[in-house]
JSON list of C-alpha atoms in Angstrom, two decimals:
[
{"chain": "A", "resi": 1, "resn": "MET", "atom": "CA", "xyz": [0.36, 36.31, 21.84]},
{"chain": "A", "resi": 2, "resn": "LYS", "atom": "CA", "xyz": [0.36, 33.69, 19.11]},
{"chain": "A", "resi": 3, "resn": "ARG", "atom": "CA", "xyz": [-0.40, 31.00, 21.65]},
{"chain": "A", "resi": 4, "resn": "PHE", "atom": "CA", "xyz": [-3.31, 33.03, 23.09]},
{"chain": "A", "resi": 5, "resn": "VAL", "atom": "CA", "xyz": [-4.84, 33.58, 19.62]},
{"chain": "A", "resi": 6, "resn": "MET", "atom": "CA", "xyz": [-4.58, 29.87, 18.82]},
{"chain": "A", "resi": 7, "resn": "ILE", "atom": "CA", "xyz": [-6.32, 28.92, 22.07]},
{"chain": "A", "resi": 8, "resn": "CYS", "atom": "CA", "xyz": [-9.14, 31.44, 21.50]},
{"chain": "A", "resi": 9, "resn": "MET", "atom": "CA", "xyz": [-9.74, 30.26, 17.93]},
{"chain": "A", "resi": 10, "resn": "THR", "atom": "CA", "xyz": [-9.81, 26.65, 19.07]},
{"chain": "A", "resi": 11, "resn": "PHE", "atom": "CA", "xyz": [-12.37, 27.37, 21.79]},
{"chain": "A", "resi": 12, "resn": "LEU", "atom": "CA", "xyz": [-14.59, 29.24, 19.30]},
{"chain": "A", "resi": 13, "resn": "LEU", "atom": "CA", "xyz": [-14.39, 26.33, 16.86]},
{"chain": "A", "resi": 14, "resn": "MET", "atom": "CA", "xyz": [-15.19, 23.85, 19.63]},
{"chain": "A", "resi": 15, "resn": "GLY", "atom": "CA", "xyz": [-18.19, 25.80, 20.80]},
{"chain": "A", "resi": 16, "resn": "SER", "atom": "CA", "xyz": [-19.80, 26.24, 17.38]},
{"chain": "A", "resi": 17, "resn": "VAL", "atom": "CA", "xyz": [-19.13, 22.71, 16.19]},
{"chain": "A", "resi": 18, "resn": "CYS", "atom": "CA", "xyz": [-20.19, 21.03, 19.43]},
{"chain": "A", "resi": 19, "resn": "VAL", "atom": "CA", "xyz": [-23.62, 22.66, 19.15]},
{"chain": "A", "resi": 20, "resn": "TRP", "atom": "CA", "xyz": [-23.91, 21.44, 15.54]},
{"chain": "A", "resi": 21, "resn": "ALA", "atom": "CA", "xyz": [-22.75, 17.93, 16.35]},
{"chain": "A", "resi": 22, "resn": "GLN", "atom": "CA", "xyz": [-25.22, 17.50, 19.20]},
{"chain": "A", "resi": 23, "resn": "SER", "atom": "CA", "xyz": [-28.15, 18.62, 17.04]},
{"chain": "A", "resi": 24, "resn": "GLU", "atom": "CA", "xyz": [-27.45, 16.17, 14.22]},
{"chain": "A", "resi": 25, "resn": "ASP", "atom": "CA", "xyz": [-29.26, 12.83, 14.00]},
{"chain": "A", "resi": 26, "resn": "ASP", "atom": "CA", "xyz": [-26.33, 10.44, 14.18]},
{"chain": "A", "resi": 27, "resn": "ASN", "atom": "CA", "xyz": [-27.24, 7.19, 12.46]},
{"chain": "A", "resi": 28, "resn": "GLY", "atom": "CA", "xyz": [-23.65, 5.93, 12.38]},
{"chain": "A", "resi": 29, "resn": "ARG", "atom": "CA", "xyz": [-21.08, 5.85, 9.60]},
{"chain": "A", "resi": 30, "resn": "ARG", "atom": "CA", "xyz": [-22.55, 5.54, 6.13]},
{"chain": "A", "resi": 31, "resn": "TRP", "atom": "CA", "xyz": [-19.56, 5.88, 3.84]},
{"chain": "A", "resi": 32, "resn": "ALA", "atom": "CA", "xyz": [-15.87, 6.81, 3.89]},
{"chain": "A", "resi": 33, "resn": "ILE", "atom": "CA", "xyz": [-12.90, 7.74, 1.76]},
{"chain": "A", "resi": 34, "resn": "ASP", "atom": "CA", "xyz": [-9.30, 6.75, 2.44]},
{"chain": "A", "resi": 35, "resn": "GLY", "atom": "CA", "xyz": [-5.87, 7.32, 0.94]},
{"chain": "A", "resi": 36, "resn": "GLN", "atom": "CA", "xyz": [-2.92, 5.04, 1.65]},
{"chain": "A", "resi": 37, "resn": "LEU", "atom": "CA", "xyz": [0.78, 4.86, 0.88]},
{"chain": "A", "resi": 38, "resn": "GLY", "atom": "CA", "xyz": [3.13, 1.93, 1.35]},
{"chain": "A", "resi": 39, "resn": "GLY", "atom": "CA", "xyz": [5.12, -0.78, -0.34]},
{"chain": "A", "resi": 40, "resn": "ASN", "atom": "CA", "xyz": [5.12, -4.37, -1.56]},
{"chain": "A", "resi": 41, "resn": "MET", "atom": "CA", "xyz": [7.62, -7.20, -1.60]},
{"chain": "A", "resi": 42, "resn": "ILE", "atom": "CA", "xyz": [7.86, -10.06, -4.13]},
{"chain": "A", "resi": 43, "resn": "ARG", "atom": "CA", "xyz": [9.51, -13.28, -3.05]},
{"chain": "A", "resi": 44, "resn": "ASN", "atom": "CA", "xyz": [12.95, -13.97, -4.58]},
{"chain": "A", "resi": 45, "resn": "ALA", "atom": "CA", "xyz": [12.94, -16.06, -7.75]},
{"chain": "A", "resi": 46, "resn": "ALA", "atom": "CA", "xyz": [13.86, -19.73, -7.50]},
{"chain": "A", "resi": 47, "resn": "SER", "atom": "CA", "xyz": [16.84, -21.23, -9.34]},
{"chain": "A", "resi": 48, "resn": "THR", "atom": "CA", "xyz": [18.77, -24.50, -9.43]},
{"chain": "A", "resi": 49, "resn": "ASP", "atom": "CA", "xyz": [22.20, -22.85, -9.52]},
{"chain": "A", "resi": 50, "resn": "ALA", "atom": "CA", "xyz": [22.33, -19.13, -8.68]},
{"chain": "A", "resi": 51, "resn": "LEU", "atom": "CA", "xyz": [25.88, -18.39, -9.89]},
{"chain": "A", "resi": 52, "resn": "VAL", "atom": "CA", "xyz": [24.96, -15.66, -12.36]},
{"chain": "A", "resi": 53, "resn": "PRO", "atom": "CA", "xyz": [25.04, -12.79, -11.80]},
{"chain": "A", "resi": 54, "resn": "GLN", "atom": "CA", "xyz": [27.75, -12.45, -9.19]},
{"chain": "A", "resi": 55, "resn": "TYR", "atom": "CA", "xyz": [27.16, -8.69, -8.99]},
{"chain": "A", "resi": 56, "resn": "ARG", "atom": "CA", "xyz": [23.90, -6.81, -9.51]},
{"chain": "A", "resi": 57, "resn": "MET", "atom": "CA", "xyz": [24.03, -3.58, -11.46]},
{"chain": "A", "resi": 58, "resn": "GLY", "atom": "CA", "xyz": [20.50, -2.46, -10.65]},
{"chain": "A", "resi": 59, "resn": "SER", "atom": "CA", "xyz": [18.51, -2.43, -7.45]},
{"chain": "A", "resi": 60, "resn": "THR", "atom": "CA", "xyz": [18.99, -5.38, -5.12]},
{"chain": "A", "resi": 61, "resn": "SER", "atom": "CA", "xyz": [15.41, -5.15, -3.91]},
{"chain": "A", "resi": 62, "resn": "ASN", "atom": "CA", "xyz": [12.13, -6.80, -4.92]},
{"chain": "A", "resi": 63, "resn": "SER", "atom": "CA", "xyz": [10.08, -4.02, -3.31]},
{"chain": "A", "resi": 64, "resn": "GLY", "atom": "CA", "xyz": [7.92, -1.35, -4.93]},
{"chain": "A", "resi": 65, "resn": "LEU", "atom": "CA", "xyz": [5.70, 1.61, -4.04]},
{"chain": "A", "resi": 66, "resn": "ILE", "atom": "CA", "xyz": [1.89, 1.39, -3.64]},
{"chain": "A", "resi": 67, "resn": "THR", "atom": "CA", "xyz": [-0.57, 4.30, -3.60]},
{"chain": "A", "resi": 68, "resn": "LYS", "atom": "CA", "xyz": [-4.30, 3.82, -2.97]},
{"chain": "A", "resi": 69, "resn": "LEU", "atom": "CA", "xyz": [-7.46, 5.91, -3.10]},
{"chain": "A", "resi": 70, "resn": "HIS", "atom": "CA", "xyz": [-10.71, 4.19, -2.05]},
{"chain": "A", "resi": 71, "resn": "MET", "atom": "CA", "xyz": [-14.37, 4.85, -1.35]},
{"chain": "A", "resi": 72, "resn": "GLU", "atom": "CA", "xyz": [-16.17, 2.64, 1.17]},
{"chain": "A", "resi": 73, "resn": "TYR", "atom": "CA", "xyz": [-19.91, 2.06, 1.74]},
{"chain": "A", "resi": 74, "resn": "TYR", "atom": "CA", "xyz": [-21.10, 0.63, 5.08]},
{"chain": "A", "resi": 75, "resn": "LEU", "atom": "CA", "xyz": [-24.02, -1.76, 4.80]},
{"chain": "A", "resi": 76, "resn": "PRO", "atom": "CA", "xyz": [-26.95, -0.67, 7.02]},
{"chain": "A", "resi": 77, "resn": "LYS", "atom": "CA", "xyz": [-27.33, -2.56, 10.32]},
{"chain": "A", "resi": 78, "resn": "ALA", "atom": "CA", "xyz": [-24.51, -4.98, 9.45]},
{"chain": "A", "resi": 79, "resn": "PRO", "atom": "CA", "xyz": [-20.78, -5.04, 10.29]},
{"chain": "A", "resi": 80, "resn": "PHE", "atom": "CA", "xyz": [-19.82, -5.24, 6.61]},
{"chain": "A", "resi": 81, "resn": "SER", "atom": "CA", "xyz": [-18.77, -2.76, 3.95]},
{"chain": "A", "resi": 82, "resn": "LEU", "atom": "CA", "xyz": [-18.03, -2.63, 0.22]},
{"chain": "A", "resi": 83, "resn": "LYS", "atom": "CA", "xyz": [-14.99, -0.85, -1.21]},
{"chain": "A", "resi": 84, "resn": "VAL", "atom": "CA", "xyz": [-14.00, 0.41, -4.64]},
{"chain": "A", "resi": 85, "resn": "GLY", "atom": "CA", "xyz": [-11.02, 2.46, -5.72]},
{"chain": "A", "resi": 86, "resn": "TYR", "atom": "CA", "xyz": [-7.88, 3.05, -7.74]},
{"chain": "A", "resi": 87, "resn": "GLU", "atom": "CA", "xyz": [-4.40, 1.73, -6.93]},
{"chain": "A", "resi": 88, "resn": "HIS", "atom": "CA", "xyz": [-1.01, 2.25, -8.52]},
{"chain": "A", "resi": 89, "resn": "GLU", "atom": "CA", "xyz": [1.55, -0.45, -7.79]},
{"chain": "A", "resi": 90, "resn": "GLU", "atom": "CA", "xyz": [5.18, -0.84, -8.80]},
{"chain": "A", "resi": 91, "resn": "LEU", "atom": "CA", "xyz": [6.45, -4.40, -9.20]},
{"chain": "A", "resi": 92, "resn": "HIS", "atom": "CA", "xyz": [10.18, -5.18, -9.10]},
{"chain": "A", "resi": 93, "resn": "PHE", "atom": "CA", "xyz": [11.41, -8.74, -9.53]},
{"chain": "A", "resi": 94, "resn": "LEU", "atom": "CA", "xyz": [14.71, -10.52, -10.23]},
{"chain": "A", "resi": 95, "resn": "LYS", "atom": "CA", "xyz": [16.20, -8.12, -7.67]},
{"chain": "A", "resi": 96, "resn": "GLY", "atom": "CA", "xyz": [15.49, -5.11, -9.82]},
{"chain": "A", "resi": 97, "resn": "ASP", "atom": "CA", "xyz": [16.38, -6.52, -13.25]},
{"chain": "A", "resi": 98, "resn": "GLY", "atom": "CA", "xyz": [12.68, -6.76, -14.14]},
{"chain": "A", "resi": 99, "resn": "SER", "atom": "CA", "xyz": [9.90, -4.29, -13.35]},
{"chain": "A", "resi": 100, "resn": "CYS", "atom": "CA", "xyz": [6.45, -3.08, -14.36]},
{"chain": "A", "resi": 101, "resn": "ASP", "atom": "CA", "xyz": [3.80, -0.61, -13.19]},
{"chain": "A", "resi": 102, "resn": "LEU", "atom": "CA", "xyz": [0.17, -1.54, -12.56]},
{"chain": "A", "resi": 103, "resn": "ASN", "atom": "CA", "xyz": [-2.79, 0.85, -12.72]},
{"chain": "A", "resi": 104, "resn": "GLN", "atom": "CA", "xyz": [-5.52, -1.11, -11.01]},
{"chain": "A", "resi": 105, "resn": "LEU", "atom": "CA", "xyz": [-9.24, -1.01, -10.31]},
{"chain": "A", "resi": 106, "resn": "MET", "atom": "CA", "xyz": [-9.86, -2.40, -6.82]},
{"chain": "A", "resi": 107, "resn": "LEU", "atom": "CA", "xyz": [-13.08, -4.06, -5.57]},
{"chain": "A", "resi": 108, "resn": "GLY", "atom": "CA", "xyz": [-13.31, -5.47, -2.08]},
{"chain": "A", "resi": 109, "resn": "GLY", "atom": "CA", "xyz": [-15.24, -6.08, 1.10]},
{"chain": "A", "resi": 110, "resn": "ARG", "atom": "CA", "xyz": [-14.59, -5.67, 4.81]},
{"chain": "A", "resi": 111, "resn": "TRP", "atom": "CA", "xyz": [-15.94, -7.20, 8.01]},
{"chain": "A", "resi": 112, "resn": "TYR", "atom": "CA", "xyz": [-15.70, -5.15, 11.23]},
{"chain": "A", "resi": 113, "resn": "PRO", "atom": "CA", "xyz": [-16.16, -7.50, 14.22]},
{"chain": "A", "resi": 114, "resn": "ALA", "atom": "CA", "xyz": [-15.69, -4.88, 16.96]},
{"chain": "A", "resi": 115, "resn": "PRO", "atom": "CA", "xyz": [-18.45, -2.53, 18.25]},
{"chain": "A", "resi": 116, "resn": "ALA", "atom": "CA", "xyz": [-18.73, 0.71, 16.32]},
{"chain": "A", "resi": 117, "resn": "GLN", "atom": "CA", "xyz": [-17.91, 2.86, 19.36]},
{"chain": "A", "resi": 118, "resn": "TRP", "atom": "CA", "xyz": [-14.43, 1.37, 19.80]},
{"chain": "A", "resi": 119, "resn": "LYS", "atom": "CA", "xyz": [-11.56, 3.73, 19.07]},
{"chain": "A", "resi": 120, "resn": "VAL", "atom": "CA", "xyz": [-9.63, 0.89, 17.40]},
{"chain": "A", "resi": 121, "resn": "SER", "atom": "CA", "xyz": [-11.68, -0.91, 14.76]},
{"chain": "A", "resi": 122, "resn": "PRO", "atom": "CA", "xyz": [-9.98, -4.04, 13.38]},
{"chain": "A", "resi": 123, "resn": "TYR", "atom": "CA", "xyz": [-11.20, -5.60, 10.15]},
{"chain": "A", "resi": 124, "resn": "VAL", "atom": "CA", "xyz": [-10.62, -8.47, 7.75]},
{"chain": "A", "resi": 125, "resn": "GLY", "atom": "CA", "xyz": [-11.59, -8.70, 4.11]},
{"chain": "A", "resi": 126, "resn": "VAL", "atom": "CA", "xyz": [-10.66, -9.59, 0.58]},
{"chain": "A", "resi": 127, "resn": "ASP", "atom": "CA", "xyz": [-9.59, -7.52, -2.45]},
{"chain": "A", "resi": 128, "resn": "VAL", "atom": "CA", "xyz": [-9.81, -8.20, -6.17]},
{"chain": "A", "resi": 129, "resn": "LEU", "atom": "CA", "xyz": [-7.73, -6.01, -8.49]},
{"chain": "A", "resi": 130, "resn": "TYR", "atom": "CA", "xyz": [-7.82, -5.60, -12.27]},
{"chain": "A", "resi": 131, "resn": "ALA", "atom": "CA", "xyz": [-4.80, -4.02, -13.97]},
{"chain": "A", "resi": 132, "resn": "PHE", "atom": "CA", "xyz": [-5.32, -1.96, -17.12]},
{"chain": "A", "resi": 133, "resn": "GLY", "atom": "CA", "xyz": [-2.77, -2.60, -19.86]},
{"chain": "A", "resi": 134, "resn": "ALA", "atom": "CA", "xyz": [-0.57, -4.99, -17.88]},
{"chain": "A", "resi": 135, "resn": "ASP", "atom": "CA", "xyz": [2.63, -5.90, -19.79]},
{"chain": "A", "resi": 136, "resn": "ARG", "atom": "CA", "xyz": [2.75, -9.57, -20.74]},
{"chain": "A", "resi": 137, "resn": "GLY", "atom": "CA", "xyz": [5.61, -10.62, -23.00]},
{"chain": "A", "resi": 138, "resn": "PRO", "atom": "CA", "xyz": [9.36, -11.09, -23.55]},
{"chain": "A", "resi": 139, "resn": "PHE", "atom": "CA", "xyz": [12.00, -8.80, -22.10]},
{"chain": "A", "resi": 140, "resn": "GLU", "atom": "CA", "xyz": [15.77, -8.52, -22.34]},
{"chain": "A", "resi": 141, "resn": "MET", "atom": "CA", "xyz": [18.54, -6.37, -20.93]},
{"chain": "A", "resi": 142, "resn": "THR", "atom": "CA", "xyz": [22.30, -6.13, -20.54]},
{"chain": "A", "resi": 143, "resn": "SER", "atom": "CA", "xyz": [24.26, -4.76, -17.59]},
{"chain": "A", "resi": 144, "resn": "SER", "atom": "CA", "xyz": [27.92, -4.01, -17.05]},
{"chain": "A", "resi": 145, "resn": "MET", "atom": "CA", "xyz": [30.09, -2.38, -14.44]},
{"chain": "A", "resi": 146, "resn": "SER", "atom": "CA", "xyz": [33.75, -1.55, -13.97]},
{"chain": "A", "resi": 147, "resn": "TRP", "atom": "CA", "xyz": [35.90, -0.66, -11.00]},
{"chain": "A", "resi": 148, "resn": "SER", "atom": "CA", "xyz": [39.55, -0.18, -10.11]},
{"chain": "A", "resi": 149, "resn": "ALA", "atom": "CA", "xyz": [41.55, -2.04, -7.49]},
{"chain": "A", "resi": 150, "resn": "ASN", "atom": "CA", "xyz": [44.07, 0.20, -5.73]},
{"chain": "A", "resi": 151, "resn": "GLY", "atom": "CA", "xyz": [43.70, 2.63, -8.61]},
{"chain": "A", "resi": 152, "resn": "LEU", "atom": "CA", "xyz": [45.73, 0.37, -10.88]},
{"chain": "A", "resi": 153, "resn": "THR", "atom": "CA", "xyz": [43.77, -2.70, -12.08]},
{"chain": "A", "resi": 154, "resn": "GLU", "atom": "CA", "xyz": [40.60, -2.18, -14.09]},
{"chain": "A", "resi": 155, "resn": "ASN", "atom": "CA", "xyz": [37.93, -4.82, -13.41]},
{"chain": "A", "resi": 156, "resn": "THR", "atom": "CA", "xyz": [34.77, -5.31, -15.46]},
{"chain": "A", "resi": 157, "resn": "TYR", "atom": "CA", "xyz": [31.71, -7.46, -15.06]},
{"chain": "A", "resi": 158, "resn": "SER", "atom": "CA", "xyz": [28.71, -7.88, -17.36]},
{"chain": "A", "resi": 159, "resn": "TYR", "atom": "CA", "xyz": [25.70, -10.10, -17.92]},
{"chain": "A", "resi": 160, "resn": "ALA", "atom": "CA", "xyz": [22.72, -10.37, -20.25]},
{"chain": "A", "resi": 161, "resn": "VAL", "atom": "CA", "xyz": [19.15, -11.38, -19.43]},
{"chain": "A", "resi": 162, "resn": "GLU", "atom": "CA", "xyz": [16.46, -12.82, -21.68]},
{"chain": "A", "resi": 163, "resn": "GLY", "atom": "CA", "xyz": [13.09, -13.84, -20.33]},
{"chain": "A", "resi": 164, "resn": "VAL", "atom": "CA", "xyz": [9.32, -13.75, -20.38]},
{"chain": "A", "resi": 165, "resn": "ALA", "atom": "CA", "xyz": [7.18, -12.02, -17.75]},
{"chain": "A", "resi": 166, "resn": "LYS", "atom": "CA", "xyz": [3.40, -11.86, -17.35]},
{"chain": "A", "resi": 167, "resn": "ALA", "atom": "CA", "xyz": [2.37, -8.97, -15.18]},
{"chain": "A", "resi": 168, "resn": "PRO", "atom": "CA", "xyz": [-0.78, -9.89, -13.25]},
{"chain": "A", "resi": 169, "resn": "ARG", "atom": "CA", "xyz": [-3.89, -8.67, -15.00]},
{"chain": "A", "resi": 170, "resn": "PHE", "atom": "CA", "xyz": [-5.90, -9.96, -12.02]},
{"chain": "A", "resi": 171, "resn": "SER", "atom": "CA", "xyz": [-4.74, -10.10, -8.40]},
{"chain": "A", "resi": 172, "resn": "LEU", "atom": "CA", "xyz": [-6.66, -11.15, -5.32]},
{"chain": "A", "resi": 173, "resn": "GLY", "atom": "CA", "xyz": [-6.01, -11.94, -1.70]},
{"chain": "A", "resi": 174, "resn": "PRO", "atom": "CA", "xyz": [-6.92, -11.54, 1.97]},
{"chain": "A", "resi": 175, "resn": "VAL", "atom": "CA", "xyz": [-6.65, -8.27, 3.86]},
{"chain": "A", "resi": 176, "resn": "VAL", "atom": "CA", "xyz": [-6.28, -7.49, 7.58]},
{"chain": "A", "resi": 177, "resn": "GLY", "atom": "CA", "xyz": [-6.06, -4.07, 9.13]},
{"chain": "A", "resi": 178, "resn": "ALA", "atom": "CA", "xyz": [-7.28, -1.59, 11.70]},
{"chain": "A", "resi": 179, "resn": "ASP", "atom": "CA", "xyz": [-8.80, 1.89, 11.78]},
{"chain": "A", "resi": 180, "resn": "ILE", "atom": "CA", "xyz": [-7.41, 3.85, 14.74]},
{"chain": "A", "resi": 181, "resn": "TYR", "atom": "CA", "xyz": [-9.78, 6.76, 15.34]},
{"chain": "A", "resi": 182, "resn": "LEU", "atom": "CA", "xyz": [-7.94, 9.94, 16.23]},
{"chain": "A", "resi": 183, "resn": "PHE", "atom": "CA", "xyz": [-11.24, 11.86, 16.18]},
{"chain": "A", "resi": 184, "resn": "SER", "atom": "CA", "xyz": [-14.87, 10.83, 15.69]},
{"chain": "A", "resi": 185, "resn": "SER", "atom": "CA", "xyz": [-14.61, 10.82, 11.89]},
{"chain": "A", "resi": 186, "resn": "VAL", "atom": "CA", "xyz": [-10.85, 10.77, 11.29]},
{"chain": "A", "resi": 187, "resn": "ALA", "atom": "CA", "xyz": [-8.86, 7.55, 11.55]},
{"chain": "A", "resi": 188, "resn": "LEU", "atom": "CA", "xyz": [-5.33, 6.39, 10.98]},
{"chain": "A", "resi": 189, "resn": "GLN", "atom": "CA", "xyz": [-5.49, 3.26, 8.82]},
{"chain": "A", "resi": 190, "resn": "LEU", "atom": "CA", "xyz": [-3.01, 0.37, 8.88]},
{"chain": "A", "resi": 191, "resn": "GLU", "atom": "CA", "xyz": [-3.42, -2.44, 6.35]},
{"chain": "A", "resi": 192, "resn": "TYR", "atom": "CA", "xyz": [-1.64, -5.63, 5.29]},
{"chain": "A", "resi": 193, "resn": "SER", "atom": "CA", "xyz": [-2.58, -7.88, 2.38]},
{"chain": "A", "resi": 194, "resn": "TYR", "atom": "CA", "xyz": [-1.12, -10.82, 0.51]},
{"chain": "A", "resi": 195, "resn": "ARG", "atom": "CA", "xyz": [-1.77, -10.48, -3.21]},
{"chain": "A", "resi": 196, "resn": "LEU", "atom": "CA", "xyz": [-1.85, -13.50, -5.48]},
{"chain": "A", "resi": 197, "resn": "GLY", "atom": "CA", "xyz": [-1.04, -12.65, -9.09]},
{"chain": "A", "resi": 198, "resn": "VAL", "atom": "CA", "xyz": [-3.33, -14.76, -11.28]},
{"chain": "A", "resi": 199, "resn": "ASP", "atom": "CA", "xyz": [-1.45, -16.26, -14.26]},
{"chain": "A", "resi": 200, "resn": "ALA", "atom": "CA", "xyz": [1.59, -14.07, -13.56]},
{"chain": "A", "resi": 201, "resn": "PRO", "atom": "CA", "xyz": [4.76, -16.17, -13.88]},
{"chain": "A", "resi": 202, "resn": "TYR", "atom": "CA", "xyz": [8.16, -14.98, -15.03]},
{"chain": "A", "resi": 203, "resn": "ARG", "atom": "CA", "xyz": [11.25, -16.80, -16.27]},
{"chain": "A", "resi": 204, "resn": "ALA", "atom": "CA", "xyz": [14.70, -15.42, -17.04]},
{"chain": "A", "resi": 205, "resn": "HIS", "atom": "CA", "xyz": [17.89, -16.82, -18.57]},
{"chain": "A", "resi": 206, "resn": "TYR", "atom": "CA", "xyz": [21.11, -15.12, -17.42]},
{"chain": "A", "resi": 207, "resn": "THR", "atom": "CA", "xyz": [24.38, -15.30, -19.35]},
{"chain": "A", "resi": 208, "resn": "GLU", "atom": "CA", "xyz": [27.60, -14.03, -17.79]},
{"chain": "A", "resi": 209, "resn": "GLY", "atom": "CA", "xyz": [29.87, -11.98, -20.00]},
{"chain": "A", "resi": 210, "resn": "GLY", "atom": "CA", "xyz": [33.28, -13.48, -20.69]},
{"chain": "A", "resi": 211, "resn": "SER", "atom": "CA", "xyz": [32.78, -16.87, -19.00]},
{"chain": "A", "resi": 212, "resn": "GLY", "atom": "CA", "xyz": [29.53, -17.76, -20.75]},
{"chain": "A", "resi": 213, "resn": "ARG", "atom": "CA", "xyz": [28.11, -19.27, -17.56]},
{"chain": "A", "resi": 214, "resn": "THR", "atom": "CA", "xyz": [24.30, -19.31, -17.36]},
{"chain": "A", "resi": 215, "resn": "THR", "atom": "CA", "xyz": [21.59, -19.47, -14.70]},
{"chain": "A", "resi": 216, "resn": "ASP", "atom": "CA", "xyz": [17.81, -19.83, -15.07]},
{"chain": "A", "resi": 217, "resn": "TYR", "atom": "CA", "xyz": [15.35, -18.20, -12.67]},
{"chain": "A", "resi": 218, "resn": "HIS", "atom": "CA", "xyz": [11.58, -18.52, -12.32]},
{"chain": "A", "resi": 219, "resn": "GLY", "atom": "CA", "xyz": [8.92, -17.17, -10.00]},
{"chain": "A", "resi": 220, "resn": "GLN", "atom": "CA", "xyz": [5.40, -15.82, -9.53]},
{"chain": "A", "resi": 221, "resn": "MET", "atom": "CA", "xyz": [4.33, -12.24, -8.93]},
{"chain": "A", "resi": 222, "resn": "HIS", "atom": "CA", "xyz": [2.72, -12.93, -5.56]},
{"chain": "A", "resi": 223, "resn": "ARG", "atom": "CA", "xyz": [3.56, -10.19, -3.09]},
{"chain": "A", "resi": 224, "resn": "HIS", "atom": "CA", "xyz": [3.14, -8.87, 0.43]},
{"chain": "A", "resi": 225, "resn": "ALA", "atom": "CA", "xyz": [1.68, -5.35, 0.69]},
{"chain": "A", "resi": 226, "resn": "LEU", "atom": "CA", "xyz": [1.79, -3.05, 3.72]},
{"chain": "A", "resi": 227, "resn": "THR", "atom": "CA", "xyz": [0.26, 0.44, 3.70]},
{"chain": "A", "resi": 228, "resn": "VAL", "atom": "CA", "xyz": [-0.66, 3.26, 6.07]},
{"chain": "A", "resi": 229, "resn": "GLY", "atom": "CA", "xyz": [-3.10, 6.07, 5.42]},
{"chain": "A", "resi": 230, "resn": "LEU", "atom": "CA", "xyz": [-5.86, 8.40, 6.57]},
{"chain": "A", "resi": 231, "resn": "LYS", "atom": "CA", "xyz": [-9.59, 7.67, 6.54]},
{"chain": "A", "resi": 232, "resn": "LEU", "atom": "CA", "xyz": [-12.52, 10.11, 6.73]},
{"chain": "A", "resi": 233, "resn": "THR", "atom": "CA", "xyz": [-16.02, 8.81, 7.54]},
{"chain": "A", "resi": 234, "resn": "PHE", "atom": "CA", "xyz": [-19.33, 10.48, 6.70]},
{"chain": "A", "resi": 235, "resn": "PRO", "atom": "CA", "xyz": [-21.58, 12.03, 7.85]},
{"chain": "A", "resi": 236, "resn": "PHE", "atom": "CA", "xyz": [-18.62, 13.95, 9.22]},
{"chain": "A", "resi": 237, "resn": "LEU", "atom": "CA", "xyz": [-18.95, 14.57, 12.97]},
{"chain": "A", "resi": 238, "resn": "TRP", "atom": "CA", "xyz": [-16.88, 16.73, 15.29]},
{"chain": "A", "resi": 239, "resn": "THR", "atom": "CA", "xyz": [-17.68, 16.41, 18.99]},
{"chain": "A", "resi": 240, "resn": "CYS", "atom": "CA", "xyz": [-16.62, 18.31, 22.08]},
{"chain": "A", "resi": 241, "resn": "ASP", "atom": "CA", "xyz": [-14.27, 15.46, 22.98]},
{"chain": "A", "resi": 242, "resn": "ASP", "atom": "CA", "xyz": [-12.60, 15.91, 19.58]},
{"chain": "A", "resi": 243, "resn": "GLY", "atom": "CA", "xyz": [-12.18, 19.61, 20.25]},
{"chain": "A", "resi": 244, "resn": "TYR", "atom": "CA", "xyz": [-10.67, 19.06, 23.68]},
{"chain": "A", "resi": 245, "resn": "GLY", "atom": "CA", "xyz": [-8.30, 16.46, 22.25]},
{"chain": "A", "resi": 246, "resn": "LEU", "atom": "CA", "xyz": [-7.21, 18.87, 19.49]},
{"chain": "A", "resi": 247, "resn": "LEU", "atom": "CA", "xyz": [-6.75, 21.66, 22.02]},
{"chain": "A", "resi": 248, "resn": "ASN", "atom": "CA", "xyz": [-4.57, 19.50, 24.24]},
{"chain": "A", "resi": 249, "resn": "GLY", "atom": "CA", "xyz": [-2.49, 18.54, 21.22]},
{"chain": "A", "resi": 250, "resn": "LEU", "atom": "CA", "xyz": [-2.00, 22.19, 20.23]},
{"chain": "A", "resi": 251, "resn": "LEU", "atom": "CA", "xyz": [-1.02, 23.11, 23.76]},
{"chain": "A", "resi": 252, "resn": "ASP", "atom": "CA", "xyz": [1.55, 20.31, 23.82]},
{"chain": "A", "resi": 253, "resn": "ILE", "atom": "CA", "xyz": [3.03, 21.59, 20.54]},
{"chain": "A", "resi": 254, "resn": "LEU", "atom": "CA", "xyz": [3.06, 25.21, 21.67]}
]
């Protein structure tokens, strides 16, 4: 019974919307909104002698979370668009010993070389990001850990870090991606970018507890970013082919 009701409702929706879609004057996509979720990765810091620390107490990763919300405007009669939006990005460096959060305004552009009717629409572009209130100054921390060997011997390890980090107030870089249209106005979006942090170096001096050994690290907050999301284009269209595709999907699930 549930399956029958679902099929009937789907057919009613298809019928009403198909009539509407065929009566609209379709002049192509004019604008879009998209939301994306993914992560970034900062290259490991360079050092001349990476002896300290022997054990990391925090995360051993230089990766962080990215969330994006954008609006896109398609230029008339041209395969180009302009984008603006908000992005939140977590930056972790020194394998988790240093971190900061960026709230960023994003401005960018896209070029779509493929015909508009293709179901897969690849693009290339460039993004410029401005971070509000990016931290830029000294930092320090201490870490320690202890463990037992065979339940008898107590072992301890500790280190201290002093350094200076400049979170990127500006970032920019190339973008490549693809919109995979599931329906006429709904697309799955895959995107990769390499973000150059402008004037965003960091340096850190590590001192090992007990032995007094030291190691210096330095790097830049350039990072790879990979995200996936959903994109809606407007004017929003729903065709009979979309309805049949949705129906087939529901039947497969049921």
